[in-house]
mmCIF file of C-alpha atoms in Angstrom:
data_model
loop_
_atom_site.group_PDB
_atom_site.id
_atom_site.type_symbol
_atom_site.label_atom_id
_atom_site.label_comp_id
_atom_site.label_asym_id
_atom_site.label_seq_id
_atom_site.Cartn_x
_atom_site.Cartn_y
_atom_site.Cartn_z
ATOM 1 C CA UNK Z 1 7.306 -17.642 -7.601
ATOM 2 C CA UNK Z 2 7.846 -14.584 -5.289
ATOM 3 C CA UNK Z 3 9.114 -11.558 -7.084
ATOM 4 C CA UNK Z 4 10.716 -8.417 -5.455
ATOM 5 C CA UNK Z 5 11.235 -5.745 -7.987
ATOM 6 C CA UNK Z 6 12.925 -2.367 -7.264
ATOM 7 C CA UNK Z 7 12.382 0.563 -9.518
ATOM 8 C CA UNK Z 8 12.519 4.270 -10.149
ATOM 9 C CA UNK Z 9 15.098 6.896 -8.912
ATOM 10 C CA UNK Z 10 16.224 7.512 -5.409
ATOM 11 C CA UNK Z 11 16.536 11.075 -4.004
ATOM 12 C CA UNK Z 12 19.287 12.162 -1.712
ATOM 13 C CA UNK Z 13 18.464 15.469 0.212
ATOM 14 C CA UNK Z 14 20.673 18.439 0.018
ATOM 15 C CA UNK Z 15 18.176 20.552 2.041
ATOM 16 C CA UNK Z 16 14.537 20.395 2.690
ATOM 17 C CA UNK Z 17 13.754 21.285 -1.001
ATOM 18 C CA UNK Z 18 16.660 20.116 -3.154
ATOM 19 C CA UNK Z 19 18.081 16.825 -3.793
ATOM 20 C CA UNK Z 20 20.508 14.812 -6.011
ATOM 21 C CA UNK Z 21 18.691 12.318 -8.204
ATOM 22 C CA UNK Z 22 18.797 10.943 -11.807
ATOM 23 C CA UNK Z 23 16.428 10.698 -14.881
ATOM 24 C CA UNK Z 24 14.934 7.274 -14.185
ATOM 25 C CA UNK Z 25 11.126 7.267 -14.651
ATOM 26 C CA UNK Z 26 10.429 3.701 -13.153
ATOM 27 C CA UNK Z 27 8.564 2.615 -16.332
ATOM 28 C CA UNK Z 28 10.982 -0.540 -16.812
ATOM 29 C CA UNK Z 29 10.720 -1.674 -13.381
ATOM 30 C CA UNK Z 30 7.007 -1.098 -13.148
ATOM 31 C CA UNK Z 31 6.507 -2.954 -16.375
ATOM 32 C CA UNK Z 32 8.405 -5.975 -15.004
ATOM 33 C CA UNK Z 33 6.216 -5.879 -11.883
ATOM 34 C CA UNK Z 34 3.079 -5.813 -13.970
ATOM 35 C CA UNK Z 35 4.257 -8.530 -16.203
ATOM 36 C CA UNK Z 36 5.384 -10.744 -13.278
ATOM 37 C CA UNK Z 37 1.972 -10.300 -11.509
ATOM 38 C CA UNK Z 38 0.112 -10.929 -14.853
ATOM 39 C CA UNK Z 39 1.966 -14.173 -15.197
ATOM 40 C CA UNK Z 40 0.644 -15.221 -11.715
ATOM 41 C CA UNK Z 41 3.559 -14.563 -9.587
ATOM 42 C CA UNK Z 42 3.425 -12.892 -6.244
ATOM 43 C CA UNK Z 43 5.121 -9.428 -6.535
ATOM 44 C CA UNK Z 44 6.713 -6.924 -4.108
ATOM 45 C CA UNK Z 45 7.473 -3.433 -5.788
ATOM 46 C CA UNK Z 46 9.884 -1.523 -4.114
ATOM 47 C CA UNK Z 47 10.008 2.080 -5.626
ATOM 48 C CA UNK Z 48 11.403 5.721 -5.552
ATOM 49 C CA UNK Z 49 9.377 8.619 -6.802
ATOM 50 C CA UNK Z 50 8.383 7.323 -10.409
ATOM 51 C CA UNK Z 51 6.177 8.887 -13.192
ATOM 52 C CA UNK Z 52 3.725 6.120 -13.459
ATOM 53 C CA UNK Z 53 1.083 4.259 -11.134
ATOM 54 C CA UNK Z 54 1.995 1.030 -9.494
ATOM 55 C CA UNK Z 55 0.426 -1.823 -11.191
ATOM 56 C CA UNK Z 56 -2.535 -3.710 -10.006
ATOM 57 C CA UNK Z 57 -1.789 -6.937 -8.003
ATOM 58 C CA UNK Z 58 1.632 -5.984 -6.628
ATOM 59 C CA UNK Z 59 2.397 -5.072 -2.934
ATOM 60 C CA UNK Z 60 3.724 -1.606 -3.096
ATOM 61 C CA UNK Z 61 6.579 -0.248 -0.856
ATOM 62 C CA UNK Z 62 7.556 3.375 -1.248
ATOM 63 C CA UNK Z 63 11.041 4.775 -0.681
ATOM 64 C CA UNK Z 64 12.913 7.831 -1.087
ATOM 65 C CA UNK Z 65 16.478 7.469 -0.469
ATOM 66 C CA UNK Z 66 19.212 4.828 -1.105
ATOM 67 C CA UNK Z 67 19.469 3.986 2.510
ATOM 68 C CA UNK Z 68 15.561 3.351 2.722
ATOM 69 C CA UNK Z 69 15.972 1.156 -0.541
ATOM 70 C CA UNK Z 70 18.937 -0.740 1.051
ATOM 71 C CA UNK Z 71 16.569 -1.560 4.169
ATOM 72 C CA UNK Z 72 13.507 -2.444 2.185
ATOM 73 C CA UNK Z 73 15.518 -4.889 -0.083
ATOM 74 C CA UNK Z 74 17.113 -6.553 2.902
ATOM 75 C CA UNK Z 75 13.799 -7.053 4.526
ATOM 76 C CA UNK Z 76 12.230 -8.466 1.336
ATOM 77 C CA UNK Z 77 14.864 -10.352 -0.148
ATOM 78 C CA UNK Z 78 15.026 -13.299 2.426
ATOM 79 C CA UNK Z 79 11.315 -14.329 1.412
ATOM 80 C CA UNK Z 80 11.568 -13.880 -2.338
ATOM 81 C CA UNK Z 81 12.498 -16.322 -5.158
ATOM 82 C CA UNK Z 82 13.669 -13.694 -7.431
ATOM 83 C CA UNK Z 83 15.114 -10.151 -6.809
ATOM 84 C CA UNK Z 84 14.962 -7.876 -9.799
ATOM 85 C CA UNK Z 85 17.262 -4.722 -9.029
ATOM 86 C CA UNK Z 86 15.822 -2.091 -11.666
ATOM 87 C CA UNK Z 87 16.026 0.987 -9.568
ATOM 88 C CA UNK Z 88 18.401 3.610 -10.705
ATOM 89 C CA UNK Z 89 20.150 4.315 -7.202
ATOM 90 C CA UNK Z 90 22.152 7.508 -6.586
ATOM 91 C CA UNK Z 91 25.828 6.586 -6.573
ATOM 92 C CA UNK Z 92 26.539 9.583 -4.242
ATOM 93 C CA UNK Z 93 24.688 11.552 -1.584
ATOM 94 C CA UNK Z 94 25.538 14.998 0.183
ATOM 95 C CA UNK Z 95 27.939 14.357 3.111
ATOM 96 C CA UNK Z 96 25.629 16.677 5.178
ATOM 97 C CA UNK Z 97 22.078 17.778 4.904
ATOM 98 C CA UNK Z 98 21.081 21.258 5.520
ATOM 99 C CA UNK Z 99 18.090 21.558 8.175
ATOM 100 C CA UNK Z 100 16.835 24.742 6.528
ATOM 101 C CA UNK Z 101 16.689 25.798 2.848
ATOM 102 C CA UNK Z 102 20.142 27.022 1.539
ATOM 103 C CA UNK Z 103 19.993 30.660 0.163
ATOM 104 C CA UNK Z 104 21.390 31.315 -3.210
ATOM 105 C CA UNK Z 105 24.854 32.830 -3.266
ATOM 106 C CA UNK Z 106 26.872 34.942 -5.561
ATOM 107 C CA UNK Z 107 29.848 33.042 -4.940
ATOM 108 C CA UNK Z 108 30.761 29.663 -6.297
ATOM 109 C CA UNK Z 109 29.366 26.666 -4.245
ATOM 110 C CA UNK Z 110 30.864 23.260 -3.612
ATOM 111 C CA UNK Z 111 28.718 20.201 -2.614
ATOM 112 C CA UNK Z 112 30.626 17.438 -0.826
ATOM 113 C CA UNK Z 113 29.226 14.022 -1.936
ATOM 114 C CA UNK Z 114 29.994 10.668 -0.404
ATOM 115 C CA UNK Z 115 29.302 7.155 -1.905
ATOM 116 C CA UNK Z 116 25.875 5.481 -1.173
ATOM 117 C CA UNK Z 117 25.844 1.907 0.005
ATOM 118 C CA UNK Z 118 26.332 -0.651 -2.813
ATOM 119 C CA UNK Z 119 23.086 -2.582 -2.440
ATOM 120 C CA UNK Z 120 23.829 -5.315 -4.906
ATOM 121 C CA UNK Z 121 27.216 -5.809 -3.261
ATOM 122 C CA UNK Z 122 25.618 -6.137 0.192
ATOM 123 C CA UNK Z 123 23.464 -9.300 -0.841
ATOM 124 C CA UNK Z 124 24.515 -12.679 0.263
ATOM 125 C CA UNK Z 125 27.202 -14.162 -1.908
ATOM 126 C CA UNK Z 126 27.101 -17.827 -0.735
ATOM 127 C CA UNK Z 127 24.027 -20.089 0.197
ATOM 128 C CA UNK Z 128 21.716 -17.486 -1.307
ATOM 129 C CA UNK Z 129 18.290 -18.740 -1.961
ATOM 130 C CA UNK Z 130 16.875 -16.297 -4.485
ATOM 131 C CA UNK Z 131 17.917 -15.197 -8.151
ATOM 132 C CA UNK Z 132 19.596 -11.826 -8.434
ATOM 133 C CA UNK Z 133 18.838 -9.780 -11.669
ATOM 134 C CA UNK Z 134 21.049 -6.589 -11.791
ATOM 135 C CA UNK Z 135 20.482 -3.775 -14.489
ATOM 136 C CA UNK Z 136 23.302 -1.782 -16.116
ATOM 137 C CA UNK Z 137 22.460 1.516 -17.525
ATOM 138 C CA UNK Z 138 25.606 2.560 -19.670
ATOM 139 C CA UNK Z 139 26.543 5.137 -22.162
ATOM 140 C CA UNK Z 140 29.689 3.335 -23.417
ATOM 141 C CA UNK Z 141 31.399 -0.028 -23.648
ATOM 142 C CA UNK Z 142 28.183 -1.613 -22.644
ATOM 143 C CA UNK Z 143 29.159 -5.278 -22.889
ATOM 144 C CA UNK Z 144 32.579 -4.729 -21.050
ATOM 145 C CA UNK Z 145 30.786 -2.814 -18.244
ATOM 146 C CA UNK Z 146 27.915 -5.064 -18.015
ATOM 147 C CA UNK Z 147 30.124 -8.233 -17.624
ATOM 148 C CA UNK Z 148 32.190 -6.486 -15.113
ATOM 149 C CA UNK Z 149 29.181 -5.706 -13.024
ATOM 150 C CA UNK Z 150 27.710 -9.341 -13.494
ATOM 151 C CA UNK Z 151 30.998 -10.791 -11.869
ATOM 152 C CA UNK Z 152 31.830 -8.156 -9.287
ATOM 153 C CA UNK Z 153 28.355 -7.686 -7.873
ATOM 154 C CA UNK Z 154 27.567 -11.595 -8.159
ATOM 155 C CA UNK Z 155 24.360 -11.385 -10.156
ATOM 156 C CA UNK Z 156 22.893 -14.229 -11.770
ATOM 157 C CA UNK Z 157 22.079 -12.211 -14.972
ATOM 158 C CA UNK Z 158 22.383 -8.566 -15.978
ATOM 159 C CA UNK Z 159 20.150 -6.737 -18.149
ATOM 160 C CA UNK Z 160 22.083 -3.920 -19.771
ATOM 161 C CA UNK Z 161 20.911 -0.866 -22.057
ATOM 162 C CA UNK Z 162 22.398 2.156 -23.655
ATOM 163 C CA UNK Z 163 21.168 5.206 -21.914
ATOM 164 C CA UNK Z 164 23.013 7.482 -24.419
ATOM 165 C CA UNK Z 165 20.059 7.240 -26.858
ATOM 166 C CA UNK Z 166 17.273 9.991 -26.789
ATOM 167 C CA UNK Z 167 14.536 7.587 -28.258
ATOM 168 C CA UNK Z 168 14.663 4.801 -25.807
ATOM 169 C CA UNK Z 169 15.933 4.046 -22.360
ATOM 170 C CA UNK Z 170 15.500 6.586 -19.697
ATOM 171 C CA UNK Z 171 12.259 8.492 -19.584
ATOM 172 C CA UNK Z 172 11.059 6.612 -22.715
ATOM 173 C CA UNK Z 173 8.211 4.087 -23.205
ATOM 174 C CA UNK Z 174 10.689 1.850 -25.271
ATOM 175 C CA UNK Z 175 13.864 0.274 -24.637
ATOM 176 C CA UNK Z 176 16.451 -2.129 -26.147
ATOM 177 C CA UNK Z 177 18.481 -4.534 -23.854
ATOM 178 C CA UNK Z 178 21.096 -7.301 -23.908
ATOM 179 C CA UNK Z 179 20.888 -9.698 -21.141
ATOM 180 C CA UNK Z 180 24.293 -11.320 -19.958
ATOM 181 C CA UNK Z 181 24.365 -14.567 -18.063
ATOM 182 C CA UNK Z 182 27.057 -16.158 -15.826
ATOM 183 C CA UNK Z 183 27.436 -18.920 -18.299
ATOM 184 C CA UNK Z 184 28.781 -16.571 -20.864
ATOM 185 C CA UNK Z 185 25.799 -16.407 -23.036
ATOM 186 C CA UNK Z 186 23.798 -13.322 -24.039
ATOM 187 C CA UNK Z 187 20.452 -12.425 -25.590
ATOM 188 C CA UNK Z 188 19.470 -9.243 -27.158
ATOM 189 C CA UNK Z 189 16.055 -8.056 -27.200
ATOM 190 C CA UNK Z 190 15.527 -5.410 -30.022
ATOM 191 C CA UNK Z 191 13.933 -1.872 -29.551
ATOM 192 C CA UNK Z 192 10.337 -2.386 -28.576
ATOM 193 C CA UNK Z 193 7.997 -1.328 -25.800
ATOM 194 C CA UNK Z 194 9.133 -1.684 -22.347
ATOM 195 C CA UNK Z 195 5.924 -3.685 -21.568
ATOM 196 C CA UNK Z 196 6.866 -6.289 -24.240
ATOM 197 C CA UNK Z 197 10.509 -6.204 -23.059
ATOM 198 C CA UNK Z 198 9.116 -6.928 -19.415
ATOM 199 C CA UNK Z 199 6.982 -9.824 -20.464
ATOM 200 C CA UNK Z 200 10.023 -11.517 -22.274
ATOM 201 C CA UNK Z 201 12.412 -10.859 -19.081
ATOM 202 C CA UNK Z 202 9.755 -12.439 -16.786
ATOM 203 C CA UNK Z 203 9.862 -15.497 -19.116
ATOM 204 C CA UNK Z 204 13.475 -15.661 -19.075
ATOM 205 C CA UNK Z 205 13.908 -15.232 -15.460
ATOM 206 C CA UNK Z 206 11.152 -17.714 -14.512
ATOM 207 C CA UNK Z 207 12.805 -20.339 -16.730
ATOM 208 C CA UNK Z 208 16.193 -19.607 -15.025
ATOM 209 C CA UNK Z 209 14.756 -19.636 -11.673
ATOM 210 C CA UNK Z 210 13.019 -23.088 -12.209
ATOM 211 C CA UNK Z 211 16.323 -24.655 -13.342
ATOM 212 C CA UNK Z 212 17.801 -23.579 -10.201
ATOM 213 C CA UNK Z 213 15.039 -25.024 -8.011
ATOM 214 C CA UNK Z 214 15.310 -28.328 -9.939
ATOM 215 C CA UNK Z 215 18.767 -28.648 -9.309
ATOM 216 C CA UNK Z 216 18.540 -27.966 -5.586
ATOM 217 C CA UNK Z 217 15.986 -30.475 -5.240
ATOM 218 C CA UNK Z 218 17.738 -32.984 -7.459
#
């Protein structure tokens, strides 16, 4: 199968040296790309600035901004069987970008932000030929928020994790996730290394994709 995996943060420029971003390290997305490649799948990894090196065997596409990620996903998605949206996309970006470095002021400074494009919501909702796996990083009401995202963003499954914890999730080598399916079922993978979680996710995604392909051909 052909996997497209997004990973890492995006950066939204304020001026030539400053930007709006988040704490994503890219480790979970990179682990998924590595696991999919090791399982014999074709993998394209689309990534923002991450703290780890791209895995061997994957085609690597580097992006910086949410707009660049949006365009890269829409170029790659029509050719894939599975789209894994693991990147931590900035929800907002500066309304304007200064062409020169802004000087420090002694007075309060307000930065106007505007919403970035919603990549998951921009994907086809009917006659879609690929499986969409979304991710939900939550600090509260994990199940409620993940289920809402699953429905509203028309994902086939959502992988949710609690990022309020300091010993797993963001920037950590470990994670604990709960997978929510459109059928109403869910599966929790207890805290372990992201590499182990990635291998389990690839198995689950592969089985789900194979069932979808069987139904279409049947």
